[in-house]
Amino acid sequence: MRKLRHAVRHNQGRRSFLALALASACNAPPSLKGPRTIVYWEKWTNFEGEAIARVVQTFNEKELARAQAEPHYRPIQVERVTVSRIDEKLLVAIAGGEPPDIAGLTTSLLPAYAQKGALLDLTLPFQHAGIERGDFVPVYWDLCNFEGKTWAAPTAPVSLALHFNQRLFAEAGLNPDRAPVTIEELDAFAERLTRWEVRLPGGGVGIRSGYLNDVPATRKRLLQVGFLPGEPPWWLGHWGGFFGGKLLVGSRVTARAPENLRAYTWTQSYSRNLGVEILRKFRSGFGKFASGQNAFLSGQVAMQLQGVWMHNFIERYAPGMQWSAAPFPFPSDRPDLANHSMVEADVLVIPKGAKHPEEALEFLKYATSQEGLELLCLGQHKFTPRATESHAFQKAHSNPKISLFRQLGLSPTAFAAPQTGVWKEYGREMVAAYDAMAHLARTPQEALRDVELRMQSAVDRERRAWLRREPRP
Amino acid sequence: MTPLEKRNLKLGLLFCTPWLIGIGTFLLYPIVSAVIYSLCDYSVLLPPVYIGTENYRELFTDPLVYKSLWNTVVYATGSVFLSSLVSLTLALLLNTKVRGLGFYRTVFFLPSLMPVVAGSVLFMWLFNGHSGLINAFLAILGVNGPAWLADPRFAKLAMILMATWGSGHAMVIVLAGLQDVPTALHEAAIIDGATFWDRLWHVTLPMLSPVLYFNVIMGIIGGFQVFTQAFIMTDATGSPERSTLFFVLHLFNVAFQDLRMGYACALACMLFLIILSLTWVLTKVSARFIVYDR
């Protein structure tokens, strides 16, 4: 038994995991020995953390109830620990040989963790436990797979949509029930929704809309913008995807693909239209995301690309705000990109070296069941990554736009961060390139060429390292 | 070796043992490990694989190394110069005989006790381009202040200005040095008709030179290791446009974001050599200007 546990701790393969599961089942000690406690690390706090706590509590109660009914059954009890910067701390814990039994990560981190041997390969344990692709929305399940193996199961999914402030639309003379459909329309709306305080030549001040390129910067003060591609600054590396671009094809870095160049020429146009210095000052006035001074909630930005969670923040910090959401616009010459969205998901993983992998798998099985996920996603105000949702879940959901987000997740045009172990590095490169482009310090061609060169060498380096460790025929 | 010498050696080693264990465990072992790992592909999670000098070869072709090194040199130079100036000025002021001297000394020393994290958060507000106090003050003077932390031309300057916040420690050392300057020298200079500036230049500063040298060396070592401010104020990105990507921040990202401990160790070894060389050069250059003989 000890050997088996040791093998699983050191990720010695699927067979040992299964053997351990079977051995545990055969040798289940009596309940007199007390519960089997597992440690679960999660990043979420606040209402999202409370939703996870409810899932944990329900699971624990079910286990205790089972122990009551079956005297020889040792119940599993999950101890939830909230951990900030979980991605870094989890690695340190794994390296130190003291990881939690189960942990919450995001799909974009999985390839790096898998490549570094930080996670248990769950392909066979999932087959054994009956957790399979058909249970989930395909895009979210596929993001849990890398190099032909399954490393995680999705819990809370993300899709992005254009959120817009209907009051500001009405004030600008736009139909508050109609979102822009194409990028060109988005640009036109954004210009109309941009407002300035202007010092008039004869004294006094007036309010004017548009980009006012004819008015010197010293005589105008920006009050409100229609749209800013850099706000929030969370998906700066993904704009190419909204124009049909890819950042990685196989092991070839394609940052400079025509679609990506087009996308960043478009994002840069906002700096050209509004003025770099003006934007810097304007953005400095934005408050924290989770506050009433949030750029979108305070009405400083009329349209924003945001995730399914935005509804919660509207309810909390700007109750009564008139808002709506729609699929993010596509270029008018690319109607095939309609209903596109960037997607990712929170996932549950079992770290290498976990002391109770089979108990962790039991909890994972419950947490990703329809019941567990509906409990979680209702509390977190998200849709579930399950292939089907119960009518009760849909009825009880408070987000009036939840079906839109689910449809975006199901959309064939949904795209995700490239699955590579160097995504963090790639993401940082894209942010730095975006910065330089937004400040008009570099053209998209120059900035993305540098990204491409640097990241191609990073991808090649990672590939070399991977092959050094796992030589292929 | 006589029996007495042997006994003394044993006793000496016995008394040194706690220190030897400490330095061996917490200094020597990490340094030797870093040198070994710098020659490996090592992610912490998997056993290291020896790759020879590949990390060092990459280091010399990595543009971010040069960028971060340049940022660090600018920061270290600026912050050491400004902090030395501020600490010297404050120490001179606090060395005068005025009422409530103890209170003033405490007030000027207190900010250096503030943790860097708290100070960074505070300065993020002070440097806010839209509603920060610094720009509000500049506006009174008729100056349209920049978006300090969002503008690559001003972000490093903002962090250099922030470094003066921690001048308290250097100030106390200079103050102690000032009180050690023999009054006879000042009296002799006054009899010879020297003005305040003459005495400052020809008496005070030469007598303070060992203390100032110590502060400069410590400042440069600290300056080259700058990390927390940039980590907090830019969320570890070194933004805007990597103008605050300091060497240690780059090292941190490589080590803990990209899990390339081998390469990070090579960076650490490089930093060690840079600081060592700088200290050696400064020691050689400054030997002509420092007055140790009193």
CSV table of N, CA, C and O in Angstrom, one decimal, chain B residues 233-273:
chain,number,residue,atom,x,y,z
B,233,MET,N,3.8,48.0,-7.8
B,233,MET,CA,3.2,49.2,-8.6
B,233,MET,C,2.9,48.8,-10.0
B,233,MET,O,2.1,49.5,-10.7
B,234,THR,N,3.5,47.7,-10.5
B,234,THR,CA,3.2,47.4,-11.9
B,234,THR,C,2.6,46.0,-12.0
B,234,THR,O,2.5,45.5,-13.2
B,235,ASP,N,2.3,45.4,-10.9
B,235,ASP,CA,1.7,44.0,-10.9
B,235,ASP,C,2.7,43.1,-11.6
B,235,ASP,O,2.3,42.2,-12.4
B,236,ALA,N,4.0,43.2,-11.4
B,236,ALA,CA,5.0,42.3,-11.9
B,236,ALA,C,5.3,42.4,-13.4
B,236,ALA,O,6.0,41.6,-13.9
B,237,THR,N,4.6,43.4,-14.1
B,237,THR,CA,4.8,43.4,-15.5
B,237,THR,C,6.0,44.3,-15.9
B,237,THR,O,6.4,44.2,-17.1
B,238,GLY,N,6.4,45.2,-15.1
B,238,GLY,CA,7.4,46.2,-15.4
B,238,GLY,C,6.9,47.2,-16.4
B,238,GLY,O,7.6,47.9,-17.1
B,239,SER,N,5.6,47.4,-16.4
B,239,SER,CA,5.0,48.4,-17.3
B,239,SER,C,5.2,49.8,-16.8
B,239,SER,O,5.6,50.0,-15.7
B,240,PRO,N,5.0,50.8,-17.6
B,240,PRO,CA,4.7,50.8,-19.0
B,240,PRO,C,5.9,50.6,-19.9
B,240,PRO,O,7.0,51.1,-19.6
B,241,GLU,N,5.6,49.8,-20.9
B,241,GLU,CA,6.6,49.5,-22.0
B,241,GLU,C,7.9,49.0,-21.3
B,241,GLU,O,9.0,49.3,-21.8
B,242,ARG,N,7.8,48.3,-20.3
B,242,ARG,CA,8.9,47.6,-19.6
B,242,ARG,C,9.9,48.7,-19.1
B,242,ARG,O,11.1,48.3,-18.9
B,243,SER,N,9.5,49.9,-18.8
B,243,SER,CA,10.4,50.9,-18.3
B,243,SER,C,10.7,50.7,-16.9
B,243,SER,O,11.7,51.3,-16.4
B,244,THR,N,9.9,49.8,-16.2
B,244,THR,CA,10.3,49.5,-14.8
B,244,THR,C,10.6,48.0,-14.6
B,244,THR,O,10.4,47.5,-13.5
B,245,LEU,N,10.9,47.4,-15.7
B,245,LEU,CA,11.3,46.0,-15.6
B,245,LEU,C,12.8,46.0,-15.1
B,245,LEU,O,13.7,46.1,-15.9
B,246,PHE,N,12.9,45.9,-13.8
B,246,PHE,CA,14.3,45.8,-13.2
B,246,PHE,C,14.8,44.4,-13.3
B,246,PHE,O,14.1,43.4,-13.4
B,247,PHE,N,16.1,44.3,-13.0
B,247,PHE,CA,16.8,43.0,-13.2
B,247,PHE,C,16.2,41.9,-12.4
B,247,PHE,O,15.9,40.8,-12.8
B,248,VAL,N,15.9,42.2,-11.1
B,248,VAL,CA,15.4,41.2,-10.2
B,248,VAL,C,14.0,40.9,-10.5
B,248,VAL,O,13.6,39.7,-10.3
B,249,LEU,N,13.2,41.8,-11.0
B,249,LEU,CA,11.9,41.6,-11.4
B,249,LEU,C,11.9,40.6,-12.6
B,249,LEU,O,11.1,39.7,-12.7
B,250,HIS,N,12.8,40.8,-13.5
B,250,HIS,CA,12.9,39.9,-14.7
B,250,HIS,C,13.3,38.5,-14.2
B,250,HIS,O,12.7,37.5,-14.6
B,251,LEU,N,14.2,38.5,-13.3
B,251,LEU,CA,14.7,37.2,-12.7
B,251,LEU,C,13.5,36.5,-12.0
B,251,LEU,O,13.3,35.3,-12.2
B,252,PHE,N,12.7,37.3,-11.3
B,252,PHE,CA,11.5,36.7,-10.6
B,252,PHE,C,10.5,36.1,-11.6
B,252,PHE,O,10.0,35.0,-11.4
B,253,ASN,N,10.3,36.8,-12.7
B,253,ASN,CA,9.3,36.3,-13.7
B,253,ASN,C,9.9,35.1,-14.3
B,253,ASN,O,9.1,34.1,-14.5
B,254,VAL,N,11.1,35.1,-14.6
B,254,VAL,CA,11.7,33.9,-15.3
B,254,VAL,C,11.6,32.7,-14.3
B,254,VAL,O,11.3,31.6,-14.7
B,255,ALA,N,11.9,32.9,-13.0
B,255,ALA,CA,11.9,31.8,-12.0
B,255,ALA,C,10.6,31.3,-11.7
B,255,ALA,O,10.3,30.1,-11.7
B,256,PHE,N,9.7,32.3,-11.3
B,256,PHE,CA,8.4,31.8,-10.7
B,256,PHE,C,7.2,31.9,-11.6
B,256,PHE,O,6.2,31.4,-11.3
B,257,GLN,N,7.3,32.6,-12.7
B,257,GLN,CA,6.2,32.6,-13.7
B,257,GLN,C,6.5,31.6,-14.8
B,257,GLN,O,5.6,30.9,-15.2
B,258,ASP,N,7.7,31.6,-15.3
B,258,ASP,CA,8.1,30.7,-16.4
B,258,ASP,C,8.7,29.4,-15.9
B,258,ASP,O,8.9,28.5,-16.7
B,259,LEU,N,9.0,29.3,-14.6
B,259,LEU,CA,9.6,28.1,-14.0
B,259,LEU,C,10.9,27.7,-14.6
B,259,LEU,O,11.1,26.5,-14.9
B,260,ARG,N,11.7,28.7,-15.0
B,260,ARG,CA,13.0,28.4,-15.6
B,260,ARG,C,14.1,28.7,-14.5
B,260,ARG,O,14.8,29.7,-14.6
B,261,MET,N,14.1,27.8,-13.5
B,261,MET,CA,15.1,28.1,-12.4
B,261,MET,C,16.5,28.1,-12.9
B,261,MET,O,17.3,28.8,-12.3
B,262,GLY,N,16.8,27.3,-13.8
B,262,GLY,CA,18.2,27.2,-14.3
B,262,GLY,C,18.6,28.5,-14.9
B,262,GLY,O,19.7,29.1,-14.5
B,263,TYR,N,17.8,29.1,-15.7
B,263,TYR,CA,18.1,30.4,-16.4
B,263,TYR,C,18.1,31.5,-15.3
B,263,TYR,O,18.9,32.4,-15.3
B,264,ALA,N,17.1,31.4,-14.4
B,264,ALA,CA,17.1,32.4,-13.3
B,264,ALA,C,18.4,32.3,-12.5
B,264,ALA,O,18.9,33.4,-12.0
B,265,CYS,N,18.9,31.2,-12.2
B,265,CYS,CA,20.1,31.1,-11.5
B,265,CYS,C,21.3,31.7,-12.2
B,265,CYS,O,22.2,32.3,-11.6
B,266,ALA,N,21.3,31.5,-13.6
B,266,ALA,CA,22.3,32.2,-14.4
B,266,ALA,C,22.2,33.7,-14.3
B,266,ALA,O,23.2,34.4,-14.1
B,267,LEU,N,21.0,34.2,-14.2
B,267,LEU,CA,20.8,35.6,-14.1
B,267,LEU,C,21.3,36.1,-12.7
B,267,LEU,O,21.9,37.1,-12.6
B,268,ALA,N,21.0,35.3,-11.7
B,268,ALA,CA,21.4,35.6,-10.3
B,268,ALA,C,22.9,35.6,-10.2
B,268,ALA,O,23.5,36.5,-9.6
B,269,CYS,N,23.6,34.7,-10.9
B,269,CYS,CA,25.0,34.7,-10.9
B,269,CYS,C,25.6,35.9,-11.6
B,269,CYS,O,26.6,36.5,-11.1
B,270,MET,N,24.9,36.3,-12.6
B,270,MET,CA,25.4,37.5,-13.4
B,270,MET,C,25.2,38.7,-12.5
B,270,MET,O,26.1,39.6,-12.4
B,271,LEU,N,24.1,38.8,-11.8
B,271,LEU,CA,23.9,40.0,-10.9
B,271,LEU,C,24.9,40.0,-9.8
B,271,LEU,O,25.5,41.1,-9.4
B,272,PHE,N,25.2,38.8,-9.3
B,272,PHE,CA,26.3,38.7,-8.2
B,272,PHE,C,27.6,39.3,-8.7
B,272,PHE,O,28.3,40.1,-8.1
B,273,LEU,N,28.0,38.9,-9.9
B,273,LEU,CA,29.2,39.3,-10.5
B,273,LEU,C,29.2,40.8,-10.8
B,273,LEU,O,30.2,41.5,-10.6
